[in-house]
Tab-separated table of C-alpha atoms in Angstrom:
chain	number	residue	atom	x	y	z
H	5	GLN	CA	90.429	142.228	106.024
H	6	LYS	CA	88.295	145.160	104.928
H	7	HIS	CA	90.815	147.950	105.523
H	8	LEU	CA	93.904	146.250	104.124
H	9	GLU	CA	92.115	144.164	101.524
H	10	ILE	CA	93.803	141.043	102.829
H	11	GLU	CA	92.572	137.642	103.901
H	12	VAL	CA	92.913	136.865	107.607
H	13	ILE	CA	93.132	133.201	108.573
H	14	LEU	CA	92.686	132.197	112.191
H	15	THR	CA	94.254	128.991	113.444
H	16	ARG	CA	91.160	128.393	115.603
H	17	GLN	CA	87.578	129.592	115.777
H	18	SER	CA	86.868	128.769	119.427
H	19	ASP	CA	88.627	128.395	122.771
H	20	ILE	CA	90.301	125.074	121.984
H	21	PHE	CA	93.991	124.252	122.098
H	22	VAL	CA	95.723	123.893	118.744
H	23	PRO	CA	99.224	122.370	118.988
H	24	LEU	CA	101.950	124.946	118.440
H	25	GLU	CA	103.471	123.137	115.453
H	26	GLU	CA	100.042	122.837	113.844
H	27	ARG	CA	99.492	126.591	113.966
H	28	THR	CA	102.555	127.202	111.805
H	29	ALA	CA	101.594	124.321	109.523
H	30	ILE	CA	98.200	125.969	108.931
H	31	ALA	CA	99.905	129.226	107.938
H	32	ASN	CA	102.273	127.397	105.589
H	33	LYS	CA	99.489	125.316	104.040
H	34	MET	CA	97.389	128.426	103.383
H	35	GLY	CA	100.362	130.250	101.841
H	36	ALA	CA	100.262	133.062	104.403
H	37	ASP	CA	102.404	136.133	103.820
H	38	LEU	CA	102.720	136.930	107.549
H	39	PHE	CA	102.278	134.910	110.746
H	40	LEU	CA	101.299	136.545	114.045
H	41	SER	CA	101.015	134.423	117.152
H	42	ILE	CA	99.128	136.412	119.801
H	43	HIS	CA	99.519	135.479	123.469
H	44	ALA	CA	98.924	136.777	126.983
H	45	ASN	CA	102.020	136.324	129.125
H	46	ALA	CA	102.438	135.275	132.767
H	47	SER	CA	105.048	135.852	135.450
H	48	SER	CA	105.711	134.567	138.932
H	49	ARG	CA	105.793	138.255	139.962
H	50	PRO	CA	102.244	139.709	139.804
H	51	GLY	CA	103.535	143.254	139.331
H	52	VAL	CA	105.152	142.512	135.962
H	53	SER	CA	103.239	144.108	133.103
H	54	GLY	CA	103.648	145.403	129.571
H	55	VAL	CA	103.673	144.394	125.935
H	56	GLU	CA	106.519	142.686	124.092
H	57	THR	CA	107.036	141.106	120.701
H	58	PHE	CA	109.388	138.286	119.757
H	59	HIS	CA	110.955	137.013	116.584
H	60	LEU	CA	112.562	133.594	116.268
H	61	SER	CA	116.196	133.375	117.268
H	62	PHE	CA	118.412	132.190	120.053
H	63	ALA	CA	117.277	133.619	123.359
H	64	SER	CA	119.196	136.690	124.384
H	65	GLY	CA	118.690	136.208	128.113
H	66	ALA	CA	117.192	134.135	130.899
H	67	GLU	CA	113.884	136.044	130.886
H	68	GLU	CA	113.317	135.498	127.151
H	69	LEU	CA	114.180	131.815	127.500
H	70	ALA	CA	111.706	131.505	130.419
H	71	VAL	CA	108.904	133.024	128.312
H	72	ALA	CA	109.748	130.688	125.421
H	73	SER	CA	109.800	127.688	127.771
H	74	ARG	CA	106.333	128.523	129.096
H	75	GLU	CA	104.935	129.003	125.598
H	76	ASN	CA	106.663	125.844	124.330
H	77	ALA	CA	105.550	123.670	127.246
H	78	ARG	CA	102.771	121.929	125.314
H	79	ALA	CA	104.816	121.407	122.168
H	80	GLN	CA	106.117	118.090	120.999
H	81	ARG	CA	109.730	119.281	120.764
H	82	SER	CA	112.042	120.616	123.444
H	83	VAL	CA	113.950	123.875	123.203
H	84	ARG	CA	117.197	121.911	123.070
H	85	GLU	CA	116.016	120.011	119.984
H	86	LEU	CA	115.478	123.348	118.274
H	87	GLU	CA	119.106	124.452	118.456
H	88	GLU	CA	120.118	122.775	115.195
H	89	ILE	CA	117.039	124.081	113.418
H	90	LEU	CA	117.681	127.576	114.729
H	91	ARG	CA	121.316	127.499	113.638
H	92	LYS	CA	120.131	126.835	110.093
H	93	MET	CA	117.462	129.494	110.335
H	94	VAL	CA	119.972	132.219	111.211
H	95	GLN	CA	120.871	132.146	107.528
H	96	GLU	CA	117.270	132.256	106.298
H	97	ASP	CA	115.727	135.236	104.554
H	98	TYR	CA	112.849	135.716	106.974
H	99	ASN	CA	114.919	136.627	110.032
H	100	GLU	CA	115.388	140.271	109.084
H	101	GLU	CA	111.817	140.577	107.828
H	102	SER	CA	110.514	139.019	111.059
H	103	TYR	CA	112.559	141.497	113.085
H	104	ASN	CA	111.187	144.400	111.021
H	105	LEU	CA	107.612	143.121	111.438
H	106	ALA	CA	108.163	142.666	115.188
H	107	THR	CA	109.478	146.221	115.460
H	108	VAL	CA	106.508	147.944	113.809
H	109	VAL	CA	103.944	145.707	115.521
H	110	GLN	CA	105.542	146.322	118.937
H	111	GLU	CA	105.612	150.088	118.381
H	112	SER	CA	101.966	150.164	117.298
H	113	LEU	CA	100.740	147.816	120.011
H	114	TYR	CA	102.509	149.855	122.667
H	115	GLU	CA	101.182	153.165	121.283
H	116	MET	CA	97.578	151.949	121.333
H	117	THR	CA	97.666	150.283	124.738
H	118	GLN	CA	99.725	153.018	126.376
H	119	ALA	CA	97.262	155.671	125.156
H	120	ALA	CA	94.480	153.809	126.991
H	121	ARG	CA	96.589	152.721	129.965
H	122	PRO	CA	99.491	155.117	130.657
H	123	GLN	CA	101.044	152.572	133.054
H	124	THR	CA	101.637	150.146	130.161
H	125	ARG	CA	105.319	149.272	129.882
H	126	ASN	CA	107.072	148.852	126.537
H	127	ARG	CA	109.035	145.622	127.068
H	128	GLY	CA	110.436	145.875	123.532
H	129	VAL	CA	111.326	143.544	120.701
H	130	LYS	CA	113.130	140.398	121.779
H	131	ARG	CA	114.380	137.184	120.284
H	132	ALA	CA	113.649	133.701	121.582
H	133	PRO	CA	113.228	130.109	120.350
H	134	PHE	CA	109.441	129.808	120.142
H	135	ILE	CA	108.298	126.503	118.702
H	136	VAL	CA	105.209	128.165	117.240
H	137	LEU	CA	107.514	130.210	114.968
H	138	VAL	CA	109.720	127.347	113.806
H	139	ASN	CA	109.280	126.300	110.174
H	140	ALA	CA	107.224	129.349	109.234
H	141	ASN	CA	107.666	130.039	105.523
H	142	MET	CA	106.992	133.732	105.984
H	143	PRO	CA	107.952	136.566	108.351
H	144	SER	CA	106.627	135.489	111.746
H	145	ILE	CA	106.336	136.955	115.228
H	146	LEU	CA	104.901	136.170	118.630
H	147	THR	CA	103.429	139.086	120.537
H	148	GLU	CA	102.621	139.123	124.239
H	149	ILE	CA	99.761	141.588	124.726
H	150	GLY	CA	100.144	141.792	128.514
H	151	PHE	CA	100.256	139.585	131.592
H	152	LEU	CA	97.368	137.469	132.845
H	153	SER	CA	99.285	137.143	136.104
H	154	ASN	CA	99.006	140.918	136.647
H	155	PRO	CA	95.637	141.757	138.294
H	156	SER	CA	95.375	145.103	136.477
H	157	ASP	CA	96.146	143.544	133.067
H	158	GLU	CA	93.673	140.746	133.730
H	159	LEU	CA	90.882	143.243	134.440
H	160	TYR	CA	91.856	145.189	131.334
H	161	PHE	CA	91.621	142.055	129.136
H	162	GLU	CA	88.060	141.450	130.350
H	163	GLU	CA	86.864	144.726	128.808
H	164	GLU	CA	85.630	144.638	125.210
H	165	LYS	CA	87.079	148.113	124.677
H	166	ALA	CA	90.500	146.877	125.780
H	167	ARG	CA	90.427	143.945	123.389
H	168	GLN	CA	89.491	146.351	120.577
H	169	GLN	CA	92.435	148.612	121.513
H	170	ILE	CA	94.797	145.639	121.396
H	171	ALA	CA	93.369	144.516	118.047
H	172	ALA	CA	93.703	148.074	116.727
H	173	GLY	CA	97.352	148.151	117.794
H	174	LEU	CA	98.068	144.867	116.046
H	175	PHE	CA	96.188	146.051	112.936
H	176	LYS	CA	98.098	149.327	112.899
H	177	GLY	CA	101.401	147.452	113.116
H	178	VAL	CA	100.561	145.114	110.263
H	179	SER	CA	99.284	148.052	108.228
H	180	ARG	CA	102.535	149.958	108.796
H	181	TYR	CA	104.545	146.899	107.813
H	182	VAL	CA	102.535	146.496	104.583
H	183	ASP	CA	103.074	150.199	103.803
H	184	ILE	CA	106.835	149.798	104.325
H	185	LEU	CA	106.907	146.809	101.969
H	186	GLU	CA	104.894	148.667	99.322
H	187	ASN	CA	107.167	151.709	99.582
H	188	ASN	CA	110.244	149.497	99.218
H	189	ILE	CA	108.764	147.851	96.117
H	190	GLN	CA	107.928	151.226	94.602
H	191	SER	CA	111.460	152.452	95.288
H	192	LEU	CA	112.900	149.405	93.534
H	193	ASP	CA	110.570	149.874	90.575
H	194	LYS	CA	111.807	153.464	90.132
H	195	LYS	CA	115.453	152.377	89.979
């Protein structure tokens, strides 16, 4: 808030579950300009690690669909029910902006975590049908900051310094995205 002169709204203030659809509704109700859903991933293979960022779209592969299914498990809608909504959303304005936001956030998150942990893997920007991103009236992404199922990642998450590095990576990504938007606006104003 201080460095970007923006208001940050959290969907929760404590360790309680907020339904996925409600998180997006909060962002819409508050008139948010960006929506970031921050998660820690899991895998049946304990060696899997790394950071990845998603934007809403049809899943591009089985792995992306599996991540979306895990994240959507507590939602009130199924992934199949989302197909019609997603088909409509392909035409929406926020898809490209969400992809651009995902790209700069992923780059920044990876840079910050990889600097602290050279073994961090850049799992890239992906697309998947996350319920938490459906109906967002703004560019929206879901970022997986690592894997709780990976013993090394789990230990890393327990460190305050690690959480600050992750937060710094997310901040840097949002800051870069805001700079890109401001530069685009200035370019348009000059034309």
